[in-house]
Amino acid sequence: PDWESRLDEYRAIFTGHTRELWCGESSTEYTKFPDYGDVSARLHAFNPNARLVYLMRDPVDRAVSHYWHVVRHQGETRSLLALIDSDTEILNVSNYAMQIRQWLNHFERDQLWIGTFEEMRFQPMQTCQRLFAWLAVDSMFTPKSLSRVHNETPRSFTGPEPTLLHRVRHSALWSMVGPHVPSVFRKSALAMVQSRIDRDAPCINAQLKEARELLRVKLADSVAELEEVLCRDLDEWPSFNQRGN
């Protein structure tokens, strides 16, 4: 609601960059309509001449990754199946056709470059060359970090236990009093509400298999719409590349 009053904070990100043809930043928060409101309208009000880059991952894989992120970093204790039924964000963010429509309500199509995570992963240089050509910069430039993997969830990690103490730790009350609790007690409490999570455990794999199929069914129409918008097949997405078989 107060985004206009904080524009100076946003401009400060680009301090010192005055001679570049393009300056950019990135965030997944820009494509979380309607959960985060109409970000596209606000960005257009700020800069109607912006160029926008949108990378899309196989929507089922993205939703599963989304799930592990909130388990690991936000204390989520529900199963993925339960989250699909109760949290609209996990489906909305994977509904790329809906997200793109919001941006095309305010920007021209040629201001939006759309690619896939899989293209960037398996053909990084070719994908960057197409992107750089679209930006009218040196298409032969090779980013130093092109082969690095970022933000990958490990196969096993320490996660939350669904206990009363866990709910207290992630409550508004704890947000207020937690910083005033001595660190030795905070560490002890943290150890009591966490356990080791093995993503390859048979019981988790069985749940994920069922959840993946449910996600595929729920997102199939949006993928079909997306292919129409982009005028291309998205066969690089393993969850949908056997639809005709």
PDB file of C-alpha atoms in Angstrom:
ATOM      1  CA  PRO A   1       0.000   0.000   0.000  1.00  0.00           C
ATOM      2  CA  ASP A   2       2.875   2.409   0.718  1.00  0.00           C
ATOM      3  CA  TRP A   3       5.022   1.464  -2.283  1.00  0.00           C
ATOM      4  CA  GLU A   4       5.117   5.026  -3.651  1.00  0.00           C
ATOM      5  CA  SER A   5       6.594   6.328  -0.402  1.00  0.00           C
ATOM      6  CA  ARG A   6       9.432   3.796  -0.662  1.00  0.00           C
ATOM      7  CA  LEU A   7      10.575   4.464  -4.219  1.00  0.00           C
ATOM      8  CA  ASP A   8      13.775   6.106  -2.993  1.00  0.00           C
ATOM      9  CA  GLU A   9      14.693   2.805  -1.311  1.00  0.00           C
ATOM     10  CA  TYR A  10      14.156   1.020  -4.611  1.00  0.00           C
ATOM     11  CA  ARG A  11      16.186   3.558  -6.591  1.00  0.00           C
ATOM     12  CA  ALA A  12      19.015   3.148  -4.097  1.00  0.00           C
ATOM     13  CA  ILE A  13      19.533  -0.407  -5.416  1.00  0.00           C
ATOM     14  CA  PHE A  14      20.959   1.135  -8.576  1.00  0.00           C
ATOM     15  CA  THR A  15      23.192   3.735  -6.919  1.00  0.00           C
ATOM     16  CA  GLY A  16      26.446   4.093  -8.824  1.00  0.00           C
ATOM     17  CA  HIS A  17      25.076   2.629 -12.057  1.00  0.00           C
ATOM     18  CA  THR A  18      24.668   5.569 -14.414  1.00  0.00           C
ATOM     19  CA  ARG A  19      26.320   4.590 -17.710  1.00  0.00           C
ATOM     20  CA  GLU A  20      24.893   1.093 -18.288  1.00  0.00           C
ATOM     21  CA  LEU A  21      22.402   0.521 -21.092  1.00  0.00           C
ATOM     22  CA  TRP A  22      20.272  -1.622 -18.770  1.00  0.00           C
ATOM     23  CA  CYS A  23      20.139  -2.020 -15.000  1.00  0.00           C
ATOM     24  CA  GLY A  24      18.032  -4.762 -13.495  1.00  0.00           C
ATOM     25  CA  GLU A  25      17.079  -6.756 -10.452  1.00  0.00           C
ATOM     26  CA  SER A  26      14.950  -9.823  -9.921  1.00  0.00           C
ATOM     27  CA  SER A  27      12.381 -11.249  -7.564  1.00  0.00           C
ATOM     28  CA  THR A  28       9.888 -14.104  -7.640  1.00  0.00           C
ATOM     29  CA  GLU A  29       7.492 -11.820  -5.755  1.00  0.00           C
ATOM     30  CA  TYR A  30       6.636 -10.000  -8.991  1.00  0.00           C
ATOM     31  CA  THR A  31       4.673 -12.961 -10.337  1.00  0.00           C
ATOM     32  CA  LYS A  32       2.492 -13.938  -7.399  1.00  0.00           C
ATOM     33  CA  PHE A  33      -0.821 -12.490  -8.548  1.00  0.00           C
ATOM     34  CA  PRO A  34      -3.341 -12.249  -6.953  1.00  0.00           C
ATOM     35  CA  ASP A  35      -1.728 -13.086  -3.620  1.00  0.00           C
ATOM     36  CA  TYR A  36       0.620 -10.085  -3.841  1.00  0.00           C
ATOM     37  CA  GLY A  37      -1.767  -7.744  -5.654  1.00  0.00           C
ATOM     38  CA  ASP A  38      -1.234  -6.245  -9.096  1.00  0.00           C
ATOM     39  CA  VAL A  39       2.522  -5.700  -9.077  1.00  0.00           C
ATOM     40  CA  SER A  40       2.485  -5.161 -12.856  1.00  0.00           C
ATOM     41  CA  ALA A  41       0.362  -2.011 -12.496  1.00  0.00           C
ATOM     42  CA  ARG A  42       2.703  -0.589  -9.873  1.00  0.00           C
ATOM     43  CA  LEU A  43       5.813  -1.310 -11.919  1.00  0.00           C
ATOM     44  CA  HIS A  44       4.238   0.223 -15.007  1.00  0.00           C
ATOM     45  CA  ALA A  45       3.432   3.366 -13.016  1.00  0.00           C
ATOM     46  CA  PHE A  46       7.083   3.488 -11.946  1.00  0.00           C
ATOM     47  CA  ASN A  47       8.624   2.743 -15.362  1.00  0.00           C
ATOM     48  CA  PRO A  48       6.364   2.113 -18.377  1.00  0.00           C
ATOM     49  CA  ASN A  49       9.423   1.523 -20.604  1.00  0.00           C
ATOM     50  CA  ALA A  50      10.825  -1.361 -18.535  1.00  0.00           C
ATOM     51  CA  ARG A  51      11.971  -4.576 -20.165  1.00  0.00           C
ATOM     52  CA  LEU A  52      10.752  -7.676 -18.340  1.00  0.00           C
ATOM     53  CA  VAL A  53      12.331 -11.134 -18.212  1.00  0.00           C
ATOM     54  CA  TYR A  54      10.150 -14.038 -17.079  1.00  0.00           C
ATOM     55  CA  LEU A  55      11.668 -17.508 -16.579  1.00  0.00           C
ATOM     56  CA  MET A  56       9.218 -20.364 -16.042  1.00  0.00           C
ATOM     57  CA  ARG A  57       9.982 -23.786 -14.627  1.00  0.00           C
ATOM     58  CA  ASP A  58       7.932 -26.947 -15.187  1.00  0.00           C
ATOM     59  CA  PRO A  59       4.938 -25.827 -13.095  1.00  0.00           C
ATOM     60  CA  VAL A  60       4.696 -29.100 -11.171  1.00  0.00           C
ATOM     61  CA  ASP A  61       8.422 -29.059 -10.372  1.00  0.00           C
ATOM     62  CA  ARG A  62       8.108 -25.414  -9.354  1.00  0.00           C
ATOM     63  CA  ALA A  63       5.242 -26.168  -6.978  1.00  0.00           C
ATOM     64  CA  VAL A  64       7.180 -29.025  -5.374  1.00  0.00           C
ATOM     65  CA  SER A  65      10.227 -26.772  -4.988  1.00  0.00           C
ATOM     66  CA  HIS A  66       7.945 -24.091  -3.519  1.00  0.00           C
ATOM     67  CA  TYR A  67       6.747 -26.652  -0.989  1.00  0.00           C
ATOM     68  CA  TRP A  68      10.237 -27.645   0.142  1.00  0.00           C
ATOM     69  CA  HIS A  69      11.200 -23.994   0.445  1.00  0.00           C
ATOM     70  CA  VAL A  70       8.351 -23.200   2.840  1.00  0.00           C
ATOM     71  CA  VAL A  71       9.035 -26.387   4.814  1.00  0.00           C
ATOM     72  CA  ARG A  72      12.701 -25.571   5.206  1.00  0.00           C
ATOM     73  CA  HIS A  73      12.539 -21.792   5.671  1.00  0.00           C
ATOM     74  CA  GLN A  74       9.032 -20.926   6.840  1.00  0.00           C
ATOM     75  CA  GLY A  75       8.161 -23.736   9.212  1.00  0.00           C
ATOM     76  CA  GLU A  76       5.484 -25.403   7.059  1.00  0.00           C
ATOM     77  CA  THR A  77       4.400 -28.732   8.566  1.00  0.00           C
ATOM     78  CA  ARG A  78       1.493 -29.744   6.309  1.00  0.00           C
ATOM     79  CA  SER A  79       1.923 -32.281   3.539  1.00  0.00           C
ATOM     80  CA  LEU A  80       2.085 -31.057  -0.055  1.00  0.00           C
ATOM     81  CA  LEU A  81      -1.364 -32.556  -0.703  1.00  0.00           C
ATOM     82  CA  ALA A  82      -2.796 -30.586   2.216  1.00  0.00           C
ATOM     83  CA  LEU A  83      -1.078 -27.427   1.028  1.00  0.00           C
ATOM     84  CA  ILE A  84      -2.529 -27.778  -2.468  1.00  0.00           C
ATOM     85  CA  ASP A  85      -6.029 -27.951  -0.964  1.00  0.00           C
ATOM     86  CA  SER A  86      -5.612 -25.043   1.446  1.00  0.00           C
ATOM     87  CA  ASP A  87      -3.083 -22.577  -0.021  1.00  0.00           C
ATOM     88  CA  THR A  88      -3.951 -20.933  -3.351  1.00  0.00           C
ATOM     89  CA  GLU A  89      -0.513 -19.364  -3.771  1.00  0.00           C
ATOM     90  CA  ILE A  90       1.236 -22.622  -4.630  1.00  0.00           C
ATOM     91  CA  LEU A  91      -1.072 -23.091  -7.644  1.00  0.00           C
ATOM     92  CA  ASN A  92      -1.346 -19.417  -8.597  1.00  0.00           C
ATOM     93  CA  VAL A  93       2.399 -18.939  -8.951  1.00  0.00           C
ATOM     94  CA  SER A  94       2.593 -21.978 -11.257  1.00  0.00           C
ATOM     95  CA  ASN A  95      -0.266 -20.621 -13.371  1.00  0.00           C
ATOM     96  CA  TYR A  96       2.058 -18.804 -15.745  1.00  0.00           C
ATOM     97  CA  ALA A  97      -0.666 -17.940 -18.239  1.00  0.00           C
ATOM     98  CA  MET A  98      -2.518 -16.002 -15.531  1.00  0.00           C
ATOM     99  CA  GLN A  99       0.673 -14.262 -14.404  1.00  0.00           C
ATOM    100  CA  ILE A 100       1.569 -13.225 -17.960  1.00  0.00           C
ATOM    101  CA  ARG A 101      -1.925 -11.846 -18.577  1.00  0.00           C
ATOM    102  CA  GLN A 102      -1.438  -9.384 -15.715  1.00  0.00           C
ATOM    103  CA  TRP A 103       1.763  -8.040 -17.238  1.00  0.00           C
ATOM    104  CA  LEU A 104       0.279  -7.821 -20.727  1.00  0.00           C
ATOM    105  CA  ASN A 105      -2.522  -5.696 -19.283  1.00  0.00           C
ATOM    106  CA  HIS A 106       0.077  -2.953 -18.799  1.00  0.00           C
ATOM    107  CA  PHE A 107       3.068  -3.709 -21.047  1.00  0.00           C
ATOM    108  CA  GLU A 108       3.453  -4.469 -24.749  1.00  0.00           C
ATOM    109  CA  ARG A 109       4.317  -8.031 -25.714  1.00  0.00           C
ATOM    110  CA  ASP A 110       7.711  -6.994 -27.086  1.00  0.00           C
ATOM    111  CA  GLN A 111       8.637  -5.663 -23.630  1.00  0.00           C
ATOM    112  CA  LEU A 112       8.361  -9.151 -22.170  1.00  0.00           C
ATOM    113  CA  TRP A 113      10.984 -11.856 -22.785  1.00  0.00           C
ATOM    114  CA  ILE A 114       9.717 -15.288 -21.788  1.00  0.00           C
ATOM    115  CA  GLY A 115      11.914 -18.350 -21.415  1.00  0.00           C
ATOM    116  CA  THR A 116      12.061 -21.515 -19.375  1.00  0.00           C
ATOM    117  CA  PHE A 117      14.208 -22.630 -16.478  1.00  0.00           C
ATOM    118  CA  GLU A 118      14.938 -25.827 -18.379  1.00  0.00           C
ATOM    119  CA  GLU A 119      16.334 -23.893 -21.356  1.00  0.00           C
ATOM    120  CA  MET A 120      18.557 -21.898 -19.019  1.00  0.00           C
ATOM    121  CA  ARG A 121      19.676 -25.062 -17.249  1.00  0.00           C
ATOM    122  CA  PHE A 122      20.430 -27.280 -20.249  1.00  0.00           C
ATOM    123  CA  GLN A 123      21.274 -24.646 -22.891  1.00  0.00           C
ATOM    124  CA  PRO A 124      22.553 -21.738 -20.781  1.00  0.00           C
ATOM    125  CA  MET A 125      24.774 -20.040 -23.350  1.00  0.00           C
ATOM    126  CA  GLN A 126      22.284 -20.274 -26.218  1.00  0.00           C
ATOM    127  CA  THR A 127      19.496 -19.010 -23.975  1.00  0.00           C
ATOM    128  CA  CYS A 128      21.596 -16.093 -22.738  1.00  0.00           C
ATOM    129  CA  GLN A 129      22.526 -15.225 -26.312  1.00  0.00           C
ATOM    130  CA  ARG A 130      18.861 -14.951 -27.265  1.00  0.00           C
ATOM    131  CA  LEU A 131      18.172 -12.839 -24.183  1.00  0.00           C
ATOM    132  CA  PHE A 132      21.156 -10.565 -24.788  1.00  0.00           C
ATOM    133  CA  ALA A 133      20.177 -10.097 -28.432  1.00  0.00           C
ATOM    134  CA  TRP A 134      16.689  -9.061 -27.307  1.00  0.00           C
ATOM    135  CA  LEU A 135      18.302  -6.504 -24.990  1.00  0.00           C
ATOM    136  CA  ALA A 136      20.560  -5.292 -27.834  1.00  0.00           C
ATOM    137  CA  VAL A 137      23.739  -5.954 -25.853  1.00  0.00           C
ATOM    138  CA  ASP A 138      26.767  -8.130 -26.659  1.00  0.00           C
ATOM    139  CA  SER A 139      25.235 -11.536 -27.289  1.00  0.00           C
ATOM    140  CA  MET A 140      28.624 -13.248 -26.973  1.00  0.00           C
ATOM    141  CA  PHE A 141      29.142 -12.131 -23.394  1.00  0.00           C
ATOM    142  CA  THR A 142      29.477 -15.100 -21.012  1.00  0.00           C
ATOM    143  CA  PRO A 143      28.320 -14.535 -17.422  1.00  0.00           C
ATOM    144  CA  LYS A 144      30.823 -15.848 -14.859  1.00  0.00           C
ATOM    145  CA  SER A 145      28.142 -17.582 -12.816  1.00  0.00           C
ATOM    146  CA  LEU A 146      26.493 -19.374 -15.732  1.00  0.00           C
ATOM    147  CA  SER A 147      27.301 -22.869 -14.444  1.00  0.00           C
ATOM    148  CA  ARG A 148      26.554 -22.213 -10.777  1.00  0.00           C
ATOM    149  CA  VAL A 149      23.492 -23.736  -9.108  1.00  0.00           C
ATOM    150  CA  HIS A 150      21.650 -21.409  -6.744  1.00  0.00           C
ATOM    151  CA  ASN A 151      19.122 -22.055  -3.961  1.00  0.00           C
ATOM    152  CA  GLU A 152      19.025 -25.833  -4.350  1.00  0.00           C
ATOM    153  CA  THR A 153      17.296 -27.635  -1.484  1.00  0.00           C
ATOM    154  CA  PRO A 154      19.495 -30.457  -0.135  1.00  0.00           C
ATOM    155  CA  ARG A 155      18.186 -34.017  -0.226  1.00  0.00           C
ATOM    156  CA  SER A 156      17.996 -33.966   3.572  1.00  0.00           C
ATOM    157  CA  PHE A 157      17.792 -31.051   5.963  1.00  0.00           C
ATOM    158  CA  THR A 158      16.625 -30.049   9.420  1.00  0.00           C
ATOM    159  CA  GLY A 159      12.952 -29.123   9.382  1.00  0.00           C
ATOM    160  CA  PRO A 160      10.068 -28.442  11.764  1.00  0.00           C
ATOM    161  CA  GLU A 161       8.135 -30.912  13.895  1.00  0.00           C
ATOM    162  CA  PRO A 162       4.341 -30.273  13.974  1.00  0.00           C
ATOM    163  CA  THR A 163       4.189 -29.617  17.731  1.00  0.00           C
ATOM    164  CA  LEU A 164       2.592 -26.994  19.951  1.00  0.00           C
ATOM    165  CA  LEU A 165       6.040 -25.575  20.645  1.00  0.00           C
ATOM    166  CA  HIS A 166       6.606 -25.260  16.889  1.00  0.00           C
ATOM    167  CA  ARG A 167       3.357 -23.297  16.497  1.00  0.00           C
ATOM    168  CA  VAL A 168       4.372 -20.976  19.309  1.00  0.00           C
ATOM    169  CA  ARG A 169       7.768 -20.391  17.725  1.00  0.00           C
ATOM    170  CA  HIS A 170       6.119 -19.278  14.466  1.00  0.00           C
ATOM    171  CA  SER A 171       3.452 -17.129  16.138  1.00  0.00           C
ATOM    172  CA  ALA A 172       3.109 -13.351  16.323  1.00  0.00           C
ATOM    173  CA  LEU A 173       3.711 -13.601  20.069  1.00  0.00           C
ATOM    174  CA  TRP A 174       7.110 -15.207  19.554  1.00  0.00           C
ATOM    175  CA  SER A 175       8.010 -12.518  17.021  1.00  0.00           C
ATOM    176  CA  MET A 176       7.617  -9.972  19.796  1.00  0.00           C
ATOM    177  CA  VAL A 177       9.183 -11.817  22.728  1.00  0.00           C
ATOM    178  CA  GLY A 178      11.696 -14.066  20.943  1.00  0.00           C
ATOM    179  CA  PRO A 179      14.413 -11.407  20.499  1.00  0.00           C
ATOM    180  CA  HIS A 180      14.388 -10.823  24.266  1.00  0.00           C
ATOM    181  CA  VAL A 181      14.888 -14.501  25.142  1.00  0.00           C
ATOM    182  CA  PRO A 182      18.524 -15.427  25.909  1.00  0.00           C
ATOM    183  CA  SER A 183      20.165 -17.182  22.962  1.00  0.00           C
ATOM    184  CA  VAL A 184      20.909 -20.356  24.954  1.00  0.00           C
ATOM    185  CA  PHE A 185      17.174 -20.856  25.537  1.00  0.00           C
ATOM    186  CA  ARG A 186      16.318 -19.992  21.921  1.00  0.00           C
ATOM    187  CA  LYS A 187      18.753 -22.629  20.650  1.00  0.00           C
ATOM    188  CA  SER A 188      17.343 -25.221  23.049  1.00  0.00           C
ATOM    189  CA  ALA A 189      13.785 -24.449  21.941  1.00  0.00           C
ATOM    190  CA  LEU A 190      14.826 -24.626  18.273  1.00  0.00           C
ATOM    191  CA  ALA A 191      16.339 -28.082  18.772  1.00  0.00           C
ATOM    192  CA  MET A 192      13.089 -29.283  20.353  1.00  0.00           C
ATOM    193  CA  VAL A 193      10.930 -28.313  17.366  1.00  0.00           C
ATOM    194  CA  GLN A 194      13.171 -29.629  14.575  1.00  0.00           C
ATOM    195  CA  SER A 195      13.981 -33.032  13.151  1.00  0.00           C
ATOM    196  CA  ARG A 196      15.876 -34.397  10.163  1.00  0.00           C
ATOM    197  CA  ILE A 197      13.826 -34.556   6.952  1.00  0.00           C
ATOM    198  CA  ASP A 198      14.910 -37.018   4.258  1.00  0.00           C
ATOM    199  CA  ARG A 199      13.354 -36.034   0.936  1.00  0.00           C
ATOM    200  CA  ASP A 200      14.125 -39.493  -0.478  1.00  0.00           C
ATOM    201  CA  ALA A 201      12.301 -41.408   2.264  1.00  0.00           C
ATOM    202  CA  PRO A 202       9.769 -43.911   0.787  1.00  0.00           C
ATOM    203  CA  CYS A 203       6.820 -42.387   2.654  1.00  0.00           C
ATOM    204  CA  ILE A 204       7.646 -38.897   1.332  1.00  0.00           C
ATOM    205  CA  ASN A 205       8.166 -40.179  -2.212  1.00  0.00           C
ATOM    206  CA  ALA A 206       4.748 -41.852  -2.161  1.00  0.00           C
ATOM    207  CA  GLN A 207       3.072 -38.632  -1.012  1.00  0.00           C
ATOM    208  CA  LEU A 208       4.929 -36.570  -3.602  1.00  0.00           C
ATOM    209  CA  LYS A 209       3.939 -38.932  -6.411  1.00  0.00           C
ATOM    210  CA  GLU A 210       0.268 -38.445  -5.565  1.00  0.00           C
ATOM    211  CA  ALA A 211       0.711 -34.696  -5.147  1.00  0.00           C
ATOM    212  CA  ARG A 212       2.523 -34.388  -8.482  1.00  0.00           C
ATOM    213  CA  GLU A 213      -0.331 -36.082 -10.311  1.00  0.00           C
ATOM    214  CA  LEU A 214      -2.861 -33.792  -8.631  1.00  0.00           C
ATOM    215  CA  LEU A 215      -0.787 -30.751  -9.586  1.00  0.00           C
ATOM    216  CA  ARG A 216      -0.491 -31.963 -13.175  1.00  0.00           C
ATOM    217  CA  VAL A 217      -4.266 -32.275 -13.463  1.00  0.00           C
ATOM    218  CA  LYS A 218      -4.940 -28.907 -11.824  1.00  0.00           C
ATOM    219  CA  LEU A 219      -2.387 -27.076 -13.977  1.00  0.00           C
ATOM    220  CA  ALA A 220      -2.974 -28.786 -17.332  1.00  0.00           C
ATOM    221  CA  ASP A 221      -5.429 -26.153 -18.624  1.00  0.00           C
ATOM    222  CA  SER A 222      -3.117 -23.276 -17.723  1.00  0.00           C
ATOM    223  CA  VAL A 223      -0.217 -24.953 -19.549  1.00  0.00           C
ATOM    224  CA  ALA A 224      -2.401 -25.419 -22.645  1.00  0.00           C
ATOM    225  CA  GLU A 225      -3.400 -21.738 -22.475  1.00  0.00           C
ATOM    226  CA  LEU A 226       0.233 -20.745 -22.052  1.00  0.00           C
ATOM    227  CA  GLU A 227       1.256 -22.667 -25.173  1.00  0.00           C
ATOM    228  CA  GLU A 228      -1.404 -20.764 -27.115  1.00  0.00           C
ATOM    229  CA  VAL A 229      -0.166 -17.422 -25.798  1.00  0.00           C
ATOM    230  CA  LEU A 230       3.449 -18.268 -26.649  1.00  0.00           C
ATOM    231  CA  CYS A 231       2.647 -20.091 -29.927  1.00  0.00           C
ATOM    232  CA  ARG A 232       5.003 -22.928 -28.965  1.00  0.00           C
ATOM    233  CA  ASP A 233       4.993 -26.336 -27.322  1.00  0.00           C
ATOM    234  CA  LEU A 234       6.548 -26.674 -23.889  1.00  0.00           C
ATOM    235  CA  ASP A 235       7.778 -30.225 -24.280  1.00  0.00           C
ATOM    236  CA  GLU A 236      10.851 -29.519 -22.168  1.00  0.00           C
ATOM    237  CA  TRP A 237       8.574 -29.764 -19.130  1.00  0.00           C
ATOM    238  CA  PRO A 238       8.667 -33.431 -18.075  1.00  0.00           C
ATOM    239  CA  SER A 239       5.337 -33.249 -16.251  1.00  0.00           C
ATOM    240  CA  PHE A 240       3.536 -32.426 -19.510  1.00  0.00           C
ATOM    241  CA  ASN A 241       5.655 -33.729 -22.372  1.00  0.00           C
ATOM    242  CA  GLN A 242       3.706 -36.983 -22.761  1.00  0.00           C
ATOM    243  CA  ARG A 243       0.222 -35.515 -22.974  1.00  0.00           C
ATOM    244  CA  GLY A 244      -0.410 -37.042 -26.373  1.00  0.00           C
ATOM    245  CA  ASN A 245       0.632 -40.584 -25.375  1.00  0.00           C
TER     246      ASN A 245
END
